[in-house]
Amino acid sequence: QKMGEFKKIWVATVTLLAFAVCTVPGHVLASNILKEIAAASTLEEIKKRGVLKVGFASFVPWAMVNSKGDLIGFEVEVAKKFAADSKWKIDQVKTQWDGIIPALLAGKFDLIIGGMSVMQSRNQTVNFSIPYAHAAIGIAASKTLAKGKSTLEDFNKKDVTLVVRRGSSNIPWMRETFPKATQRYFDDDAQAFQEVMNGNAHAVVSAEPKPSLWSASYNDVLFKPFGDTKFIPKPSAFAVRKGDHDFLNYLDNWIRVRTLDGWLPKRRNYWFATTE
């Protein structure tokens, strides 16, 4: 009986101690931890420095250089608008596409605004905002080498060579759809398209509207074997380092506001649905 009473007293004592730890010291501790997390946020760092550092890679019409040497393109406009709405200056850091995520993780810039498609493999390394745009895969082919080819199976042959930008989210689809074809990789889209135009490859796999724009601009050597058919629509999002939920929340809400007020759809339509 005494042993039973002792157990009851012990349980009551432990319960009271746990309650005390959770209600007073624990609450204070949790509050301090939350403050430290918020202070360490990229958002707070940007606010202190007053400059937003954005990583991007050059490819049409997301980001490119015009004849005056100025950066233009959909992503350039998005990054500038986001910085301006936040009352920050902007520093746009050009990076090779296949090294853009490692550069983000190394702290060379605060986020990626570069038409990056959401992929599970990427999401294991970085966090994504909600989508602010969507992209789809298209194909431009050589009128000489790919003459008469009009089906996916026509391009899924050993004697067919396909080219693509290294690090592109289009690669998994290309490998799955054309496993028999020879596949080659280039550092940027311009090199890949040029390889087809030079007659060294049958077709290039790229994100629209590049296949459409290149085929329209060089219709003497390029054509779209599948017409206006687009494959695998994919959401594009901002990419940030893991663990920074305050910054991610800030990005998500900006995208919601600028989508609902029409600014994002309007600018995307300008760069992707017109040739202006």
mmCIF file of C-alpha atoms in Angstrom:
data_model
loop_
_atom_site.group_PDB
_atom_site.id
_atom_site.type_symbol
_atom_site.label_atom_id
_atom_site.label_comp_id
_atom_site.label_asym_id
_atom_site.label_seq_id
_atom_site.Cartn_x
_atom_site.Cartn_y
_atom_site.Cartn_z
ATOM 1 C CA GLN A 1 0.000 0.000 0.000
ATOM 2 C CA LYS A 2 2.818 2.386 0.898
ATOM 3 C CA MET A 3 4.508 1.535 -2.396
ATOM 4 C CA GLY A 4 1.302 2.404 -4.237
ATOM 5 C CA GLU A 5 1.068 5.772 -2.471
ATOM 6 C CA PHE A 6 4.705 6.504 -3.288
ATOM 7 C CA LYS A 7 4.053 5.844 -6.980
ATOM 8 C CA LYS A 8 1.087 8.211 -6.909
ATOM 9 C CA ILE A 9 3.165 10.938 -5.287
ATOM 10 C CA TRP A 10 6.002 10.360 -7.800
ATOM 11 C CA VAL A 11 3.671 10.556 -10.769
ATOM 12 C CA ALA A 12 2.056 13.719 -9.390
ATOM 13 C CA THR A 13 5.465 15.331 -8.816
ATOM 14 C CA VAL A 14 6.720 14.517 -12.335
ATOM 15 C CA THR A 15 3.470 15.799 -13.820
ATOM 16 C CA LEU A 16 3.765 19.099 -11.941
ATOM 17 C CA LEU A 17 7.398 19.524 -13.008
ATOM 18 C CA ALA A 18 6.547 18.826 -16.650
ATOM 19 C CA PHE A 19 3.670 21.298 -16.450
ATOM 20 C CA ALA A 20 5.935 23.957 -14.994
ATOM 21 C CA VAL A 21 8.603 23.451 -17.651
ATOM 22 C CA CYS A 22 6.060 23.559 -20.482
ATOM 23 C CA THR A 23 4.129 26.584 -19.271
ATOM 24 C CA VAL A 24 6.739 29.050 -18.105
ATOM 25 C CA PRO A 25 10.347 28.268 -19.074
ATOM 26 C CA GLY A 26 9.232 26.356 -22.164
ATOM 27 C CA HIS A 27 7.070 29.230 -23.380
ATOM 28 C CA VAL A 28 9.897 31.706 -22.935
ATOM 29 C CA LEU A 29 12.321 29.359 -24.639
ATOM 30 C CA ALA A 30 9.985 28.820 -27.590
ATOM 31 C CA SER A 31 9.465 32.560 -27.933
ATOM 32 C CA ASN A 32 13.213 33.180 -27.998
ATOM 33 C CA ILE A 33 13.728 30.449 -30.578
ATOM 34 C CA LEU A 34 11.064 31.942 -32.845
ATOM 35 C CA LYS A 35 12.685 35.369 -32.556
ATOM 36 C CA GLU A 36 16.081 33.922 -33.464
ATOM 37 C CA ILE A 37 14.611 32.107 -36.468
ATOM 38 C CA ALA A 38 12.908 35.273 -37.712
ATOM 39 C CA ALA A 39 16.083 37.323 -37.244
ATOM 40 C CA ALA A 40 18.087 34.787 -39.259
ATOM 41 C CA SER A 41 15.631 34.872 -42.166
ATOM 42 C CA THR A 42 16.898 35.912 -45.589
ATOM 43 C CA LEU A 43 14.065 38.446 -45.588
ATOM 44 C CA GLU A 44 15.594 40.225 -42.594
ATOM 45 C CA GLU A 45 19.055 40.174 -44.182
ATOM 46 C CA ILE A 46 17.703 41.742 -47.387
ATOM 47 C CA LYS A 47 15.826 44.408 -45.422
ATOM 48 C CA LYS A 48 19.038 45.357 -43.605
ATOM 49 C CA ARG A 49 21.157 45.575 -46.741
ATOM 50 C CA GLY A 50 18.366 47.063 -48.895
ATOM 51 C CA VAL A 51 19.460 45.001 -51.884
ATOM 52 C CA LEU A 52 17.854 41.876 -53.341
ATOM 53 C CA LYS A 53 20.332 39.469 -54.958
ATOM 54 C CA VAL A 54 18.691 37.384 -57.692
ATOM 55 C CA GLY A 55 20.282 34.459 -59.505
ATOM 56 C CA PHE A 56 19.367 33.820 -63.138
ATOM 57 C CA ALA A 57 20.644 32.248 -66.343
ATOM 58 C CA SER A 58 20.295 33.695 -69.829
ATOM 59 C CA PHE A 59 17.729 32.140 -72.150
ATOM 60 C CA VAL A 60 15.034 33.613 -74.363
ATOM 61 C CA PRO A 61 12.554 35.045 -73.452
ATOM 62 C CA TRP A 62 13.142 34.661 -69.720
ATOM 63 C CA ALA A 63 16.359 36.674 -69.506
ATOM 64 C CA MET A 64 18.561 38.029 -72.293
ATOM 65 C CA VAL A 65 20.667 41.000 -73.315
ATOM 66 C CA ASN A 66 19.379 43.460 -75.915
ATOM 67 C CA SER A 67 21.396 45.378 -78.514
ATOM 68 C CA LYS A 68 22.130 48.106 -75.955
ATOM 69 C CA GLY A 69 23.597 45.630 -73.502
ATOM 70 C CA ASP A 70 20.641 45.853 -71.122
ATOM 71 C CA LEU A 71 18.996 42.853 -69.466
ATOM 72 C CA ILE A 72 15.441 42.236 -70.673
ATOM 73 C CA GLY A 73 12.941 39.386 -70.462
ATOM 74 C CA PHE A 74 10.074 38.052 -68.385
ATOM 75 C CA GLU A 75 12.213 37.011 -65.399
ATOM 76 C CA VAL A 76 14.071 40.308 -65.476
ATOM 77 C CA GLU A 77 10.763 42.182 -65.244
ATOM 78 C CA VAL A 78 9.483 39.893 -62.478
ATOM 79 C CA ALA A 79 12.638 40.331 -60.391
ATOM 80 C CA LYS A 80 12.648 44.117 -60.828
ATOM 81 C CA LYS A 81 8.963 44.409 -59.988
ATOM 82 C CA PHE A 82 9.326 42.271 -56.870
ATOM 83 C CA ALA A 83 12.297 44.361 -55.690
ATOM 84 C CA ALA A 84 10.528 47.643 -56.455
ATOM 85 C CA ASP A 85 7.370 46.590 -54.607
ATOM 86 C CA SER A 86 9.565 45.752 -51.610
ATOM 87 C CA LYS A 87 11.441 49.086 -51.809
ATOM 88 C CA TRP A 88 14.763 47.319 -52.454
ATOM 89 C CA LYS A 89 17.515 47.796 -54.982
ATOM 90 C CA ILE A 90 18.341 44.759 -57.125
ATOM 91 C CA ASP A 91 21.519 42.914 -57.992
ATOM 92 C CA GLN A 92 20.976 40.338 -60.743
ATOM 93 C CA VAL A 93 23.689 37.672 -60.697
ATOM 94 C CA LYS A 94 24.164 35.784 -63.957
ATOM 95 C CA THR A 95 24.996 32.098 -63.459
ATOM 96 C CA GLN A 96 25.348 28.998 -65.606
ATOM 97 C CA TRP A 97 22.107 27.025 -65.393
ATOM 98 C CA ASP A 98 23.647 23.711 -64.341
ATOM 99 C CA GLY A 99 25.350 25.447 -61.407
ATOM 100 C CA ILE A 100 22.558 27.787 -60.334
ATOM 101 C CA ILE A 101 21.267 25.717 -57.392
ATOM 102 C CA PRO A 102 24.764 25.133 -55.916
ATOM 103 C CA ALA A 103 25.358 28.891 -56.224
ATOM 104 C CA LEU A 104 22.125 29.596 -54.316
ATOM 105 C CA LEU A 105 23.107 27.158 -51.572
ATOM 106 C CA ALA A 106 26.549 28.787 -51.375
ATOM 107 C CA GLY A 107 24.874 32.130 -50.626
ATOM 108 C CA LYS A 108 25.862 33.929 -53.837
ATOM 109 C CA PHE A 109 22.304 35.280 -54.105
ATOM 110 C CA ASP A 110 19.060 35.247 -52.143
ATOM 111 C CA LEU A 111 16.799 33.381 -54.539
ATOM 112 C CA ILE A 112 16.441 32.100 -58.080
ATOM 113 C CA ILE A 113 14.012 33.846 -60.416
ATOM 114 C CA GLY A 114 14.796 32.121 -63.668
ATOM 115 C CA GLY A 115 11.875 30.131 -65.030
ATOM 116 C CA MET A 116 12.829 27.164 -62.857
ATOM 117 C CA SER A 117 10.308 24.322 -63.142
ATOM 118 C CA VAL A 118 9.238 22.595 -59.958
ATOM 119 C CA MET A 119 10.731 19.100 -59.807
ATOM 120 C CA GLN A 120 10.876 16.649 -56.915
ATOM 121 C CA SER A 121 14.603 16.132 -57.431
ATOM 122 C CA ARG A 122 15.177 19.884 -57.084
ATOM 123 C CA ASN A 123 12.746 20.147 -54.183
ATOM 124 C CA GLN A 124 14.965 17.834 -52.163
ATOM 125 C CA THR A 125 17.618 20.565 -52.226
ATOM 126 C CA VAL A 126 15.661 23.835 -52.358
ATOM 127 C CA ASN A 127 12.218 25.080 -51.394
ATOM 128 C CA PHE A 128 9.835 26.433 -54.018
ATOM 129 C CA SER A 129 7.329 29.249 -53.841
ATOM 130 C CA ILE A 130 3.843 28.825 -55.254
ATOM 131 C CA PRO A 131 3.905 28.925 -59.111
ATOM 132 C CA TYR A 132 4.008 32.331 -60.771
ATOM 133 C CA ALA A 133 4.012 30.996 -64.346
ATOM 134 C CA HIS A 134 3.792 27.777 -66.350
ATOM 135 C CA ALA A 135 5.936 26.399 -69.148
ATOM 136 C CA ALA A 136 5.610 23.514 -71.591
ATOM 137 C CA ILE A 137 7.990 21.491 -73.730
ATOM 138 C CA GLY A 138 8.246 22.039 -77.465
ATOM 139 C CA ILE A 139 10.394 20.631 -80.281
ATOM 140 C CA ALA A 140 12.050 22.354 -83.246
ATOM 141 C CA ALA A 141 13.518 20.131 -85.956
ATOM 142 C CA SER A 142 15.797 20.347 -88.972
ATOM 143 C CA LYS A 143 13.893 20.576 -92.246
ATOM 144 C CA THR A 144 16.652 18.556 -93.883
ATOM 145 C CA LEU A 145 17.445 15.812 -91.368
ATOM 146 C CA ALA A 146 13.926 15.428 -89.939
ATOM 147 C CA LYS A 147 11.995 15.764 -93.171
ATOM 148 C CA GLY A 148 8.865 13.580 -93.070
ATOM 149 C CA LYS A 149 9.060 12.948 -89.328
ATOM 150 C CA SER A 150 5.794 13.820 -87.588
ATOM 151 C CA THR A 151 5.321 11.372 -84.687
ATOM 152 C CA LEU A 152 7.134 10.824 -81.413
ATOM 153 C CA GLU A 153 8.130 7.359 -82.584
ATOM 154 C CA ASP A 154 9.785 8.869 -85.674
ATOM 155 C CA PHE A 155 12.262 10.578 -83.346
ATOM 156 C CA ASN A 156 12.714 7.578 -81.069
ATOM 157 C CA LYS A 157 15.302 5.842 -83.244
ATOM 158 C CA LYS A 158 19.014 5.082 -82.928
ATOM 159 C CA ASP A 159 19.896 7.148 -85.976
ATOM 160 C CA VAL A 160 18.194 10.273 -84.556
ATOM 161 C CA THR A 161 20.159 12.852 -82.560
ATOM 162 C CA LEU A 162 18.371 15.135 -80.112
ATOM 163 C CA VAL A 163 19.945 18.077 -78.301
ATOM 164 C CA VAL A 164 18.956 19.907 -75.119
ATOM 165 C CA ARG A 165 20.294 22.453 -72.647
ATOM 166 C CA ARG A 166 22.312 20.855 -69.849
ATOM 167 C CA GLY A 167 20.460 20.873 -66.518
ATOM 168 C CA SER A 168 17.081 21.476 -68.166
ATOM 169 C CA SER A 169 13.899 20.113 -66.590
ATOM 170 C CA ASN A 170 13.025 18.828 -70.079
ATOM 171 C CA ILE A 171 15.684 16.118 -69.890
ATOM 172 C CA PRO A 172 13.673 13.496 -67.920
ATOM 173 C CA TRP A 173 10.797 13.736 -70.424
ATOM 174 C CA MET A 174 13.199 13.512 -73.368
ATOM 175 C CA ARG A 175 14.936 10.436 -71.936
ATOM 176 C CA GLU A 176 11.635 8.725 -71.216
ATOM 177 C CA THR A 177 10.036 9.601 -74.577
ATOM 178 C CA PHE A 178 13.067 9.003 -76.818
ATOM 179 C CA PRO A 179 15.161 6.312 -75.070
ATOM 180 C CA LYS A 180 16.548 4.961 -78.344
ATOM 181 C CA ALA A 181 17.708 8.316 -79.718
ATOM 182 C CA THR A 182 21.198 9.749 -79.273
ATOM 183 C CA GLN A 183 21.003 12.626 -76.814
ATOM 184 C CA ARG A 184 23.526 15.433 -76.545
ATOM 185 C CA TYR A 185 23.779 18.325 -74.085
ATOM 186 C CA PHE A 186 24.846 21.968 -74.410
ATOM 187 C CA ASP A 187 25.488 24.756 -71.922
ATOM 188 C CA ASP A 188 22.754 27.001 -73.324
ATOM 189 C CA ASP A 189 19.766 26.877 -75.643
ATOM 190 C CA ALA A 190 21.350 28.965 -78.377
ATOM 191 C CA GLN A 191 24.098 26.374 -78.848
ATOM 192 C CA ALA A 192 21.541 23.561 -78.972
ATOM 193 C CA PHE A 193 19.397 25.316 -81.574
ATOM 194 C CA GLN A 194 22.463 26.212 -83.620
ATOM 195 C CA GLU A 195 23.503 22.565 -83.668
ATOM 196 C CA VAL A 196 20.195 21.679 -85.344
ATOM 197 C CA MET A 197 20.451 24.595 -87.764
ATOM 198 C CA ASN A 198 23.961 23.480 -88.741
ATOM 199 C CA GLY A 199 22.637 20.022 -89.619
ATOM 200 C CA ASN A 200 24.424 18.220 -86.779
ATOM 201 C CA ALA A 201 21.262 17.117 -84.946
ATOM 202 C CA HIS A 202 17.703 16.227 -85.929
ATOM 203 C CA ALA A 203 15.848 18.265 -83.296
ATOM 204 C CA VAL A 204 16.131 20.342 -80.142
ATOM 205 C CA VAL A 205 13.944 19.832 -77.075
ATOM 206 C CA SER A 206 13.282 23.099 -75.268
ATOM 207 C CA ALA A 207 10.713 25.071 -73.298
ATOM 208 C CA GLU A 208 8.181 27.064 -75.264
ATOM 209 C CA PRO A 209 8.088 29.603 -76.751
ATOM 210 C CA LYS A 210 11.696 29.069 -77.914
ATOM 211 C CA PRO A 211 10.899 26.276 -80.420
ATOM 212 C CA SER A 212 8.121 28.449 -81.865
ATOM 213 C CA LEU A 213 10.232 31.621 -81.977
ATOM 214 C CA TRP A 214 13.268 29.938 -83.533
ATOM 215 C CA SER A 215 11.163 28.058 -86.080
ATOM 216 C CA ALA A 216 9.399 31.297 -87.077
ATOM 217 C CA SER A 217 12.662 33.264 -87.304
ATOM 218 C CA TYR A 218 14.558 30.561 -89.238
ATOM 219 C CA ASN A 219 11.742 28.874 -91.160
ATOM 220 C CA ASP A 220 14.083 28.064 -94.020
ATOM 221 C CA VAL A 221 15.919 25.478 -91.890
ATOM 222 C CA LEU A 222 13.679 24.762 -88.882
ATOM 223 C CA PHE A 223 10.114 23.518 -88.446
ATOM 224 C CA LYS A 224 7.859 22.231 -85.661
ATOM 225 C CA PRO A 225 7.122 18.571 -86.436
ATOM 226 C CA PHE A 226 4.172 18.490 -84.011
ATOM 227 C CA GLY A 227 2.721 21.870 -84.898
ATOM 228 C CA ASP A 228 1.437 23.789 -81.905
ATOM 229 C CA THR A 229 1.309 20.688 -79.701
ATOM 230 C CA LYS A 230 3.023 21.269 -76.358
ATOM 231 C CA PHE A 231 4.104 18.565 -73.941
ATOM 232 C CA ILE A 232 4.091 18.284 -70.137
ATOM 233 C CA PRO A 233 3.001 21.724 -68.829
ATOM 234 C CA LYS A 234 5.129 22.527 -65.766
ATOM 235 C CA PRO A 235 4.806 25.139 -63.013
ATOM 236 C CA SER A 236 7.607 27.669 -62.618
ATOM 237 C CA ALA A 237 8.449 28.989 -59.158
ATOM 238 C CA PHE A 238 10.999 30.978 -57.176
ATOM 239 C CA ALA A 239 13.631 28.812 -55.480
ATOM 240 C CA VAL A 240 15.072 29.582 -52.026
ATOM 241 C CA ARG A 241 17.305 27.838 -49.524
ATOM 242 C CA LYS A 242 15.768 25.247 -47.213
ATOM 243 C CA GLY A 243 14.388 26.216 -43.813
ATOM 244 C CA ASP A 244 13.534 29.861 -44.531
ATOM 245 C CA HIS A 245 9.741 29.870 -44.189
ATOM 246 C CA ASP A 246 9.406 33.606 -43.494
ATOM 247 C CA PHE A 247 10.995 34.489 -46.827
ATOM 248 C CA LEU A 248 8.962 31.804 -48.597
ATOM 249 C CA ASN A 249 5.738 33.198 -47.126
ATOM 250 C CA TYR A 250 6.708 36.692 -48.299
ATOM 251 C CA LEU A 251 7.322 35.430 -51.844
ATOM 252 C CA ASP A 252 4.077 33.441 -51.953
ATOM 253 C CA ASN A 253 1.987 36.420 -50.934
ATOM 254 C CA TRP A 254 3.631 38.702 -53.503
ATOM 255 C CA ILE A 255 2.863 36.149 -56.235
ATOM 256 C CA ARG A 256 -0.778 35.906 -55.085
ATOM 257 C CA VAL A 257 -1.199 39.701 -55.142
ATOM 258 C CA ARG A 258 0.437 40.196 -58.540
ATOM 259 C CA THR A 259 -1.468 37.278 -60.051
ATOM 260 C CA LEU A 260 -4.864 38.498 -58.848
ATOM 261 C CA ASP A 261 -4.248 42.089 -59.948
ATOM 262 C CA GLY A 262 -3.300 40.811 -63.413
ATOM 263 C CA TRP A 263 0.296 42.036 -63.552
ATOM 264 C CA LEU A 264 1.967 38.597 -63.762
ATOM 265 C CA PRO A 265 -0.452 37.143 -66.384
ATOM 266 C CA LYS A 266 -0.187 40.313 -68.472
ATOM 267 C CA ARG A 267 3.626 40.359 -68.525
ATOM 268 C CA ARG A 268 3.852 36.644 -69.171
ATOM 269 C CA ASN A 269 1.472 36.993 -72.115
ATOM 270 C CA TYR A 270 3.639 39.801 -73.516
ATOM 271 C CA TRP A 271 6.834 37.725 -73.431
ATOM 272 C CA PHE A 272 5.407 34.296 -74.303
ATOM 273 C CA ALA A 273 2.362 34.870 -76.520
ATOM 274 C CA THR A 274 3.532 37.783 -78.684
ATOM 275 C CA THR A 275 6.637 38.520 -80.741
ATOM 276 C CA GLU A 276 6.918 42.168 -79.689
#
